[in-house]
Amino acid sequence: MSNLSIRARLHIGAMLVMLTFFCLAGLAVQRVYSEHLRDSHFTRLQSAVYMLIAIAELDSQGNLVMPATLAEPLLTVPHSGLYARIDNPARKENWQSPSAVSLGHFPLSTSQTGQWLQQQTEFDSRQYLSAAYQVRWVIGEQTQTLRFTVFEDTRRFTAQLTQFQQALWGSLAAAAVCLLLAQAILLRWGLSPLRRLENELAEIEQGEQKQVNGLYPREIAPLAARLNRLVEQEHARQQRYREALADLAHSLKTPLAILRADLNAPDLQTRVTEQISRMDHIVQHQLGRAALRGTVELAHALKLKPIAQRLIASMQKVHKEREIGFRLACADDLQWPIDEGDAFEIIGNLLDNAGKWATSQVELQIGIREHALEISVIDDGPGFSDTSAPLQRGIRLDERVAGHGIGLSVVADIVQAYQGQIELGRSKLGGASVALTFPDLR
């Protein structure tokens, strides 16, 4: 069941609900109709009993006298399915309708005077519906009891019930089929946006289009927007890979050229060690740029204060000899959707750069203002000589000054991946100030 499509799940679920509903409704209607039909047959039998009471007579000796013809034609036709019996216990006589010829004597009912007895009985291997009523007949000063009973063969009742059942279940089956077909059409129409989205994703995979362009219902529109952002992030990541490789090749040219030129130099070992160190910085920087994640769709909010505290504790150990003081201003519950590795890279590089240039003090401030995350680091060092150089892509890494070079370049790349802004300036402490702003892209 786990690999069934949404359409199949909806079809099966709706079909089971519909079949259950129709079965329960059919059984309920069938039961109500059966009771109503049974009551109508008993009412007809009661009418026949009233007719017999109206035409029955007792002579002066108390003997039962019945007319030659009966008002109910079925009582005069042999084996018609409707039969009558009148019992006169005082004279030990009983009368049966002409329709009961050759059927033998019907069973004697045991009803009380003035009360109806309606039941289903079996006689001669057949089922009958019967209605019996006992009356007290007054003749002069004498009182006699007469018991009137009318029987009806259940074949007619069963035939009517079967006919209704066939019509009922046939109609319900036809209605179920029509509803299932209508449901299939509605599901196909309702799920068509998902099929269009699937087709667009297939075209994106094949390179025929760059993003999801269709207009979708409001339930699917957020999904399409997030898919577009995921596609954009993947394209940006691939672009960073290409740029990192290009920059890496470009940046390694100078150290390699220097090594080739210094092959015959007397201090070759020193020069090789220096250039290897530079190339290691270049490789680490480009790998960091290529691996940064940027805005992550569906990412959970990350608490930033614990990260900042861990990094400050590490920086205090690194700059322990210089007695650099690090201070943090961040709310305990501050959260933001950012990759944990990117958060460590950003804050760590800013603190490390500030710690290298600071005289005695570094401050880290993290907060949210106007639905944007703001991170700023200030120090009391000499500050920036050129506030634009560290942010310009294409500057050769081997020409950057250690401290405010590679670290801020990595930070700038990460900020750009999050569509944020970075601002360099002078701090209130007299040194450098780096302020980052990350917009809420959710």
GROMACS .gro file of C-alpha atoms in nm:
model
  442
    1MET     CA    1   0.000   0.000   0.000
    2SER     CA    2   0.291   0.236   0.065
    3ASN     CA    3   0.382   0.260  -0.303
    4LEU     CA    4   0.029   0.338  -0.422
    5SER     CA    5  -0.020   0.666  -0.602
    6ILE     CA    6  -0.230   0.945  -0.453
    7ARG     CA    7  -0.496   0.886  -0.716
    8ALA     CA    8  -0.513   0.514  -0.634
    9ARG     CA    9  -0.533   0.588  -0.262
   10LEU     CA   10  -0.818   0.834  -0.316
   11HIS     CA   11  -1.000   0.595  -0.549
   12ILE     CA   12  -0.973   0.302  -0.309
   13GLY     CA   13  -1.063   0.511  -0.006
   14ALA     CA   14  -1.364   0.674  -0.173
   15MET     CA   15  -1.478   0.340  -0.316
   16LEU     CA   16  -1.468   0.172   0.027
   17VAL     CA   17  -1.652   0.461   0.190
   18MET     CA   18  -1.909   0.470  -0.089
   19LEU     CA   19  -1.969   0.093  -0.086
   20THR     CA   20  -2.003   0.094   0.292
   21PHE     CA   21  -2.249   0.382   0.276
   22PHE     CA   22  -2.458   0.225  -0.001
   23CYS     CA   23  -2.464  -0.115   0.171
   24LEU     CA   24  -2.575   0.032   0.504
   25ALA     CA   25  -2.828   0.260   0.333
   26GLY     CA   26  -2.959  -0.029   0.121
   27LEU     CA   27  -3.000  -0.256   0.423
   28ALA     CA   28  -3.177   0.020   0.616
   29VAL     CA   29  -3.415   0.098   0.328
   30GLN     CA   30  -3.477  -0.272   0.270
   31ARG     CA   31  -3.561  -0.326   0.635
   32VAL     CA   32  -3.796  -0.028   0.647
   33TYR     CA   33  -3.971  -0.139   0.328
   34SER     CA   34  -3.999  -0.499   0.452
   35GLU     CA   35  -4.165  -0.383   0.774
   36HIS     CA   36  -4.392  -0.148   0.583
   37LEU     CA   37  -4.487  -0.422   0.336
   38ARG     CA   38  -4.555  -0.667   0.619
   39ASP     CA   39  -4.772  -0.410   0.796
   40SER     CA   40  -4.966  -0.345   0.476
   41HIS     CA   41  -5.032  -0.717   0.435
   42PHE     CA   42  -5.148  -0.747   0.795
   43THR     CA   43  -5.374  -0.445   0.739
   44ARG     CA   44  -5.525  -0.622   0.437
   45LEU     CA   45  -5.581  -0.934   0.646
   46GLN     CA   46  -5.749  -0.725   0.914
   47SER     CA   47  -5.980  -0.580   0.650
   48ALA     CA   48  -6.073  -0.934   0.544
   49VAL     CA   49  -6.145  -1.024   0.908
   50TYR     CA   50  -6.374  -0.719   0.942
   51MET     CA   51  -6.553  -0.826   0.626
   52LEU     CA   52  -6.612  -1.177   0.769
   53ILE     CA   53  -6.740  -1.034   1.097
   54ALA     CA   54  -6.983  -0.818   0.902
   55ILE     CA   55  -7.134  -1.105   0.699
   56ALA     CA   56  -7.129  -1.382   0.963
   57GLU     CA   57  -7.459  -1.470   1.136
   58LEU     CA   58  -7.576  -1.706   1.411
   59ASP     CA   59  -7.919  -1.868   1.401
   60SER     CA   60  -8.145  -1.913   1.699
   61GLN     CA   61  -7.961  -2.232   1.802
   62GLY     CA   62  -7.624  -2.055   1.782
   63ASN     CA   63  -7.507  -2.221   1.463
   64LEU     CA   64  -7.286  -2.026   1.225
   65VAL     CA   65  -7.454  -1.911   0.905
   66MET     CA   66  -7.246  -1.775   0.617
   67PRO     CA   67  -7.374  -1.627   0.287
   68ALA     CA   68  -7.320  -1.814  -0.039
   69THR     CA   69  -7.102  -1.537  -0.184
   70LEU     CA   70  -6.818  -1.342  -0.025
   71ALA     CA   71  -6.720  -0.979  -0.083
   72GLU     CA   72  -6.353  -1.078  -0.115
   73PRO     CA   73  -6.312  -1.262  -0.450
   74LEU     CA   74  -5.984  -1.429  -0.351
   75LEU     CA   75  -6.163  -1.615  -0.072
   76THR     CA   76  -6.379  -1.789  -0.330
   77VAL     CA   77  -6.101  -1.893  -0.573
   78PRO     CA   78  -5.932  -2.224  -0.482
   79HIS     CA   79  -5.564  -2.196  -0.398
   80SER     CA   80  -5.574  -1.816  -0.441
   81GLY     CA   81  -5.330  -1.764  -0.155
   82LEU     CA   82  -5.590  -1.598   0.073
   83TYR     CA   83  -5.779  -1.823   0.310
   84ALA     CA   84  -6.021  -1.775   0.599
   85ARG     CA   85  -6.139  -1.981   0.897
   86ILE     CA   86  -6.415  -1.914   1.148
   87ASP     CA   87  -6.436  -2.121   1.465
   88ASN     CA   88  -6.750  -2.159   1.678
   89PRO     CA   89  -6.629  -2.344   1.989
   90ALA     CA   90  -6.972  -2.352   2.150
   91ARG     CA   91  -7.109  -2.571   1.866
   92LYS     CA   92  -6.773  -2.732   1.786
   93GLU     CA   93  -6.793  -2.619   1.428
   94ASN     CA   94  -6.555  -2.437   1.200
   95TRP     CA   95  -6.591  -2.281   0.861
   96GLN     CA   96  -6.324  -2.243   0.593
   97SER     CA   97  -6.342  -2.029   0.282
   98PRO     CA   98  -6.393  -2.197  -0.059
   99SER     CA   99  -6.033  -2.097  -0.146
  100ALA     CA  100  -5.908  -2.352   0.114
  101VAL     CA  101  -6.065  -2.654  -0.060
  102SER     CA  102  -5.837  -2.962  -0.044
  103LEU     CA  103  -5.585  -2.780   0.176
  104GLY     CA  104  -5.701  -2.939   0.496
  105HIS     CA  105  -5.782  -2.759   0.818
  106PHE     CA  106  -5.574  -2.455   0.901
  107PRO     CA  107  -5.433  -2.438   1.252
  108LEU     CA  108  -5.656  -2.293   1.525
  109SER     CA  109  -5.546  -1.957   1.653
  110THR     CA  110  -5.549  -1.880   2.025
  111SER     CA  111  -5.632  -1.510   2.050
  112GLN     CA  112  -5.807  -1.331   2.331
  113THR     CA  113  -6.139  -1.156   2.292
  114GLY     CA  114  -6.104  -0.804   2.159
  115GLN     CA  115  -5.731  -0.839   2.079
  116TRP     CA  116  -5.558  -0.886   1.744
  117LEU     CA  117  -5.310  -1.168   1.692
  118GLN     CA  118  -5.078  -1.115   1.396
  119GLN     CA  119  -4.809  -1.369   1.325
  120GLN     CA  120  -4.630  -1.579   1.066
  121THR     CA  121  -4.712  -1.947   1.084
  122GLU     CA  122  -4.619  -2.262   0.895
  123PHE     CA  123  -4.877  -2.504   0.762
  124ASP     CA  124  -4.836  -2.789   0.518
  125SER     CA  125  -4.468  -2.693   0.457
  126ARG     CA  126  -4.561  -2.338   0.362
  127GLN     CA  127  -4.532  -2.005   0.535
  128TYR     CA  128  -4.842  -1.793   0.601
  129LEU     CA  129  -4.918  -1.452   0.742
  130SER     CA  130  -5.221  -1.465   0.967
  131ALA     CA  131  -5.447  -1.219   1.145
  132ALA     CA  132  -5.691  -1.347   1.409
  133TYR     CA  133  -5.960  -1.173   1.608
  134GLN     CA  134  -6.201  -1.317   1.865
  135VAL     CA  135  -6.542  -1.162   1.933
  136ARG     CA  136  -6.820  -1.232   2.182
  137TRP     CA  137  -7.153  -1.283   2.011
  138VAL     CA  138  -7.478  -1.221   2.204
  139ILE     CA  139  -7.790  -1.416   2.104
  140GLY     CA  140  -8.079  -1.330   2.326
  141GLU     CA  141  -7.957  -1.413   2.672
  142GLN     CA  142  -7.680  -1.640   2.550
  143THR     CA  143  -7.325  -1.538   2.471
  144GLN     CA  144  -7.099  -1.723   2.226
  145THR     CA  145  -6.740  -1.672   2.119
  146LEU     CA  146  -6.644  -1.666   1.752
  147ARG     CA  147  -6.280  -1.669   1.635
  148PHE     CA  148  -6.204  -1.523   1.291
  149THR     CA  149  -5.868  -1.600   1.123
  150VAL     CA  150  -5.745  -1.502   0.777
  151PHE     CA  151  -5.429  -1.658   0.626
  152GLU     CA  152  -5.222  -1.535   0.334
  153ASP     CA  153  -4.952  -1.731   0.158
  154THR     CA  154  -4.616  -1.549   0.197
  155ARG     CA  155  -4.524  -1.616  -0.168
  156ARG     CA  156  -4.691  -1.293  -0.270
  157PHE     CA  157  -4.522  -1.104   0.011
  158THR     CA  158  -4.186  -1.260  -0.078
  159ALA     CA  159  -4.230  -1.182  -0.449
  160GLN     CA  160  -4.305  -0.817  -0.376
  161LEU     CA  161  -4.009  -0.792  -0.139
  162THR     CA  162  -3.776  -0.961  -0.389
  163GLN     CA  163  -3.890  -0.730  -0.666
  164PHE     CA  164  -3.822  -0.428  -0.447
  165GLN     CA  165  -3.482  -0.561  -0.343
  166GLN     CA  166  -3.379  -0.613  -0.704
  167ALA     CA  167  -3.490  -0.263  -0.797
  168LEU     CA  168  -3.324  -0.113  -0.486
  169TRP     CA  169  -2.985  -0.284  -0.523
  170GLY     CA  170  -2.986  -0.233  -0.898
  171SER     CA  171  -3.046   0.139  -0.852
  172LEU     CA  172  -2.782   0.163  -0.581
  173ALA     CA  173  -2.530  -0.023  -0.796
  174ALA     CA  174  -2.599   0.207  -1.091
  175ALA     CA  175  -2.569   0.512  -0.865
  176ALA     CA  176  -2.241   0.379  -0.723
  177VAL     CA  177  -2.099   0.324  -1.071
  178CYS     CA  178  -2.202   0.675  -1.180
  179LEU     CA  179  -2.053   0.829  -0.866
  180LEU     CA  180  -1.728   0.635  -0.909
  181LEU     CA  181  -1.701   0.756  -1.268
  182ALA     CA  182  -1.774   1.112  -1.158
  183GLN     CA  183  -1.517   1.073  -0.882
  184ALA     CA  184  -1.257   0.949  -1.131
  185ILE     CA  185  -1.321   1.253  -1.353
  186LEU     CA  186  -1.306   1.492  -1.057
  187LEU     CA  187  -0.985   1.333  -0.927
  188ARG     CA  188  -0.827   1.355  -1.268
  189TRP     CA  189  -0.922   1.722  -1.288
  190GLY     CA  190  -0.822   1.791  -0.927
  191LEU     CA  191  -0.481   1.623  -0.961
  192SER     CA  192  -0.403   1.778  -1.299
  193PRO     CA  193  -0.190   2.057  -1.137
  194LEU     CA  194   0.033   1.789  -0.985
  195ARG     CA  195   0.073   1.623  -1.325
  196ARG     CA  196   0.163   1.958  -1.480
  197LEU     CA  197   0.414   2.018  -1.200
  198GLU     CA  198   0.563   1.674  -1.261
  199ASN     CA  199   0.596   1.749  -1.634
  200GLU     CA  200   0.766   2.081  -1.561
  201LEU     CA  201   1.013   1.912  -1.326
  202ALA     CA  202   1.090   1.656  -1.597
  203GLU     CA  203   1.158   1.941  -1.841
  204ILE     CA  204   1.385   2.106  -1.584
  205GLU     CA  205   1.578   1.780  -1.547
  206GLN     CA  206   1.615   1.756  -1.924
  207GLY     CA  207   1.733   2.117  -1.943
  208GLU     CA  208   1.436   2.236  -2.150
  209GLN     CA  209   1.344   2.504  -1.893
  210LYS     CA  210   1.514   2.664  -1.593
  211GLN     CA  211   1.232   2.682  -1.339
  212VAL     CA  212   0.865   2.607  -1.273
  213ASN     CA  213   0.665   2.860  -1.475
  214GLY     CA  214   0.303   2.740  -1.451
  215LEU     CA  215   0.024   2.897  -1.247
  216TYR     CA  216  -0.095   2.660  -0.974
  217PRO     CA  217  -0.371   2.656  -0.708
  218ARG     CA  218  -0.288   2.817  -0.376
  219GLU     CA  219  -0.231   2.474  -0.214
  220ILE     CA  220   0.048   2.393  -0.464
  221ALA     CA  221   0.181   2.742  -0.537
  222PRO     CA  222   0.405   2.749  -0.224
  223LEU     CA  223   0.548   2.411  -0.326
  224ALA     CA  224   0.624   2.540  -0.676
  225ALA     CA  225   0.790   2.850  -0.529
  226ARG     CA  226   1.007   2.641  -0.298
  227LEU     CA  227   1.101   2.412  -0.585
  228ASN     CA  228   1.208   2.716  -0.784
  229ARG     CA  229   1.425   2.830  -0.496
  230LEU     CA  230   1.577   2.482  -0.468
  231VAL     CA  231   1.654   2.487  -0.841
  232GLU     CA  232   1.808   2.835  -0.808
  233GLN     CA  233   2.019   2.719  -0.514
  234GLU     CA  234   2.143   2.419  -0.711
  235HIS     CA  235   2.233   2.640  -1.006
  236ALA     CA  236   2.409   2.883  -0.771
  237ARG     CA  237   2.599   2.596  -0.611
  238GLN     CA  238   2.711   2.467  -0.949
  239GLN     CA  239   2.815   2.820  -1.044
  240ARG     CA  240   3.019   2.846  -0.724
  241TYR     CA  241   3.191   2.517  -0.808
  242ARG     CA  242   3.284   2.646  -1.152
  243GLU     CA  243   3.401   2.980  -1.018
  244ALA     CA  244   3.600   2.815  -0.739
  245LEU     CA  245   3.778   2.590  -0.985
  246ALA     CA  246   3.851   2.884  -1.215
  247ASP     CA  247   3.977   3.096  -0.926
  248LEU     CA  248   4.181   2.808  -0.792
  249ALA     CA  249   4.352   2.755  -1.127
  250HIS     CA  250   4.411   3.129  -1.163
  251SER     CA  251   4.539   3.173  -0.808
  252LEU     CA  252   4.781   2.881  -0.826
  253LYS     CA  253   4.951   3.017  -1.137
  254THR     CA  254   5.158   3.277  -0.950
  255PRO     CA  255   5.295   3.043  -0.676
  256LEU     CA  256   5.380   2.782  -0.937
  257ALA     CA  257   5.550   3.041  -1.154
  258ILE     CA  258   5.753   3.162  -0.857
  259LEU     CA  259   5.857   2.806  -0.776
  260ARG     CA  260   5.969   2.743  -1.133
  261ALA     CA  261   6.167   3.069  -1.133
  262ASP     CA  262   6.336   2.990  -0.800
  263LEU     CA  263   6.447   2.635  -0.877
  264ASN     CA  264   6.812   2.747  -0.879
  265ALA     CA  265   6.785   2.994  -0.587
  266PRO     CA  266   7.015   2.932  -0.290
  267ASP     CA  267   6.728   2.960  -0.036
  268LEU     CA  268   6.504   2.722  -0.232
  269GLN     CA  269   6.365   2.545   0.074
  270THR     CA  270   6.248   2.867   0.234
  271ARG     CA  271   6.082   2.988  -0.085
  272VAL     CA  272   5.912   2.647  -0.143
  273THR     CA  273   5.780   2.644   0.212
  274GLU     CA  274   5.644   2.996   0.171
  275GLN     CA  275   5.470   2.919  -0.159
  276ILE     CA  276   5.328   2.588  -0.030
  277SER     CA  277   5.175   2.776   0.265
  278ARG     CA  278   5.022   3.028   0.027
  279MET     CA  279   4.884   2.754  -0.197
  280ASP     CA  280   4.739   2.576   0.105
  281HIS     CA  281   4.552   2.896   0.203
  282ILE     CA  282   4.427   2.929  -0.154
  283VAL     CA  283   4.303   2.568  -0.172
  284GLN     CA  284   4.130   2.588   0.169
  285HIS     CA  285   3.962   2.915   0.075
  286GLN     CA  286   3.830   2.787  -0.259
  287LEU     CA  287   3.711   2.461  -0.105
  288GLY     CA  288   3.525   2.664   0.157
  289ARG     CA  289   3.364   2.879  -0.109
  290ALA     CA  290   3.258   2.578  -0.313
  291ALA     CA  291   3.114   2.393  -0.014
  292LEU     CA  292   2.912   2.675   0.143
  293ARG     CA  293   2.544   2.589   0.136
  294GLY     CA  294   2.363   2.922   0.130
  295THR     CA  295   1.990   2.948   0.186
  296VAL     CA  296   1.849   2.603   0.258
  297GLU     CA  297   1.483   2.545   0.177
  298LEU     CA  298   1.282   2.366   0.444
  299ALA     CA  299   1.565   2.422   0.694
  300HIS     CA  300   1.474   2.444   1.062
  301ALA     CA  301   1.550   2.755   1.264
  302LEU     CA  302   1.890   2.741   1.433
  303LYS     CA  303   1.967   2.892   1.774
  304LEU     CA  304   2.263   3.125   1.726
  305LYS     CA  305   2.363   3.211   2.082
  306PRO     CA  306   2.512   2.865   2.164
  307ILE     CA  307   2.718   2.881   1.844
  308ALA     CA  308   2.843   3.230   1.924
  309GLN     CA  309   2.932   3.127   2.279
  310ARG     CA  310   3.132   2.825   2.159
  311LEU     CA  311   3.322   3.036   1.906
  312ILE     CA  312   3.397   3.311   2.159
  313ALA     CA  313   3.530   3.049   2.401
  314SER     CA  314   3.758   2.919   2.125
  315MET     CA  315   3.874   3.271   2.030
  316GLN     CA  316   3.956   3.349   2.392
  317LYS     CA  317   4.189   3.052   2.397
  318VAL     CA  318   4.348   3.144   2.063
  319HIS     CA  319   4.414   3.506   2.169
  320LYS     CA  320   4.483   3.432   2.534
  321GLU     CA  321   4.839   3.566   2.524
  322ARG     CA  322   4.721   3.905   2.389
  323GLU     CA  323   4.443   3.921   2.653
  324ILE     CA  324   4.175   4.011   2.397
  325GLY     CA  325   3.831   4.048   2.559
  326PHE     CA  326   3.531   3.914   2.367
  327ARG     CA  327   3.177   4.027   2.451
  328LEU     CA  328   2.847   3.888   2.317
  329ALA     CA  329   2.505   4.053   2.284
  330CYS     CA  330   2.244   3.801   2.169
  331ALA     CA  331   1.899   3.697   2.294
  332ASP     CA  332   1.873   3.345   2.437
  333ASP     CA  333   1.579   3.248   2.213
  334LEU     CA  334   1.705   3.406   1.890
  335GLN     CA  335   1.662   3.162   1.600
  336TRP     CA  336   1.716   3.188   1.225
  337PRO     CA  337   1.696   2.942   0.931
  338ILE     CA  338   2.063   2.911   0.843
  339ASP     CA  339   2.295   2.619   0.788
  340GLU     CA  340   2.498   2.542   1.100
  341GLY     CA  341   2.825   2.515   0.907
  342ASP     CA  342   2.766   2.852   0.742
  343ALA     CA  343   2.688   3.008   1.081
  344PHE     CA  344   3.015   2.878   1.226
  345GLU     CA  345   3.205   2.996   0.919
  346ILE     CA  346   3.058   3.348   0.926
  347ILE     CA  347   3.086   3.419   1.297
  348GLY     CA  348   3.415   3.234   1.331
  349ASN     CA  349   3.586   3.428   1.052
  350LEU     CA  350   3.456   3.762   1.177
  351LEU     CA  351   3.574   3.694   1.532
  352ASP     CA  352   3.910   3.559   1.414
  353ASN     CA  353   3.979   3.860   1.192
  354ALA     CA  354   3.872   4.101   1.463
  355GLY     CA  355   4.082   3.918   1.723
  356LYS     CA  356   4.393   3.937   1.506
  357TRP     CA  357   4.366   4.315   1.464
  358ALA     CA  358   4.205   4.418   1.791
  359THR     CA  359   4.407   4.590   2.063
  360SER     CA  360   4.209   4.465   2.361
  361GLN     CA  361   3.840   4.437   2.283
  362VAL     CA  362   3.599   4.265   2.037
  363GLU     CA  363   3.218   4.286   2.049
  364LEU     CA  364   2.974   4.050   1.872
  365GLN     CA  365   2.611   4.160   1.836
  366ILE     CA  366   2.336   3.936   1.691
  367GLY     CA  367   1.975   4.047   1.661
  368ILE     CA  368   1.666   4.064   1.440
  369ARG     CA  369   1.532   4.392   1.308
  370GLU     CA  370   1.253   4.439   1.054
  371HIS     CA  371   1.237   4.066   0.974
  372ALA     CA  372   1.610   4.049   0.897
  373LEU     CA  373   1.900   3.894   1.085
  374GLU     CA  374   2.181   4.134   1.173
  375ILE     CA  375   2.529   4.022   1.280
  376SER     CA  376   2.797   4.279   1.358
  377VAL     CA  377   3.152   4.250   1.492
  378ILE     CA  378   3.352   4.554   1.604
  379ASP     CA  379   3.703   4.588   1.746
  380ASP     CA  380   3.938   4.857   1.871
  381GLY     CA  381   4.217   4.787   1.620
  382PRO     CA  382   4.347   5.008   1.339
  383GLY     CA  383   4.042   4.943   1.117
  384PHE     CA  384   4.020   4.893   0.739
  385SER     CA  385   4.244   5.082   0.502
  386ASP     CA  386   4.015   5.002   0.209
  387THR     CA  387   3.656   4.895   0.286
  388SER     CA  388   3.583   4.767  -0.066
  389ALA     CA  389   3.883   4.552  -0.149
  390PRO     CA  390   3.787   4.241   0.054
  391LEU     CA  391   3.449   4.219  -0.122
  392GLN     CA  392   3.566   4.236  -0.483
  393ARG     CA  393   3.556   3.899  -0.652
  394GLY     CA  394   3.858   3.831  -0.875
  395ILE     CA  395   4.123   3.987  -0.652
  396ARG     CA  396   4.414   3.748  -0.634
  397LEU     CA  397   4.431   3.585  -0.294
  398ASP     CA  398   4.811   3.602  -0.280
  399GLU     CA  399   4.788   3.983  -0.286
  400ARG     CA  400   4.562   4.008   0.018
  401VAL     CA  401   4.685   4.108   0.361
  402ALA     CA  402   4.667   3.831   0.619
  403GLY     CA  403   4.395   3.892   0.875
  404HIS     CA  404   4.132   4.088   0.679
  405GLY     CA  405   4.181   3.898   0.351
  406ILE     CA  406   4.074   3.536   0.308
  407GLY     CA  407   3.842   3.531   0.613
  408LEU     CA  408   3.629   3.824   0.500
  409SER     CA  409   3.631   3.695   0.144
  410VAL     CA  410   3.471   3.368   0.260
  411VAL     CA  411   3.220   3.565   0.468
  412ALA     CA  412   3.132   3.779   0.167
  413ASP     CA  413   3.069   3.468  -0.046
  414ILE     CA  414   2.840   3.317   0.217
  415VAL     CA  415   2.648   3.643   0.262
  416GLN     CA  416   2.599   3.663  -0.115
  417ALA     CA  417   2.468   3.304  -0.120
  418TYR     CA  418   2.203   3.407   0.134
  419GLN     CA  419   2.115   3.716  -0.071
  420GLY     CA  420   2.235   3.931   0.220
  421GLN     CA  421   2.444   4.244   0.249
  422ILE     CA  422   2.778   4.319   0.411
  423GLU     CA  423   2.891   4.663   0.521
  424LEU     CA  424   3.239   4.759   0.637
  425GLY     CA  425   3.316   5.070   0.837
  426ARG     CA  426   3.460   5.226   1.150
  427SER     CA  427   3.339   5.105   1.488
  428LYS     CA  428   3.249   5.305   1.797
  429LEU     CA  429   3.558   5.151   1.956
  430GLY     CA  430   3.775   5.317   1.693
  431GLY     CA  431   3.858   5.005   1.495
  432ALA     CA  432   3.691   4.798   1.222
  433SER     CA  433   3.320   4.729   1.195
  434VAL     CA  434   3.166   4.445   0.990
  435ALA     CA  435   2.783   4.441   0.970
  436LEU     CA  436   2.594   4.157   0.798
  437THR     CA  437   2.223   4.160   0.708
  438PHE     CA  438   2.032   3.844   0.608
  439PRO     CA  439   1.679   3.888   0.472
  440ASP     CA  440   1.401   3.641   0.559
  441LEU     CA  441   1.347   3.441   0.237
  442ARG     CA  442   1.085   3.205   0.375
   0.00000   0.00000   0.00000
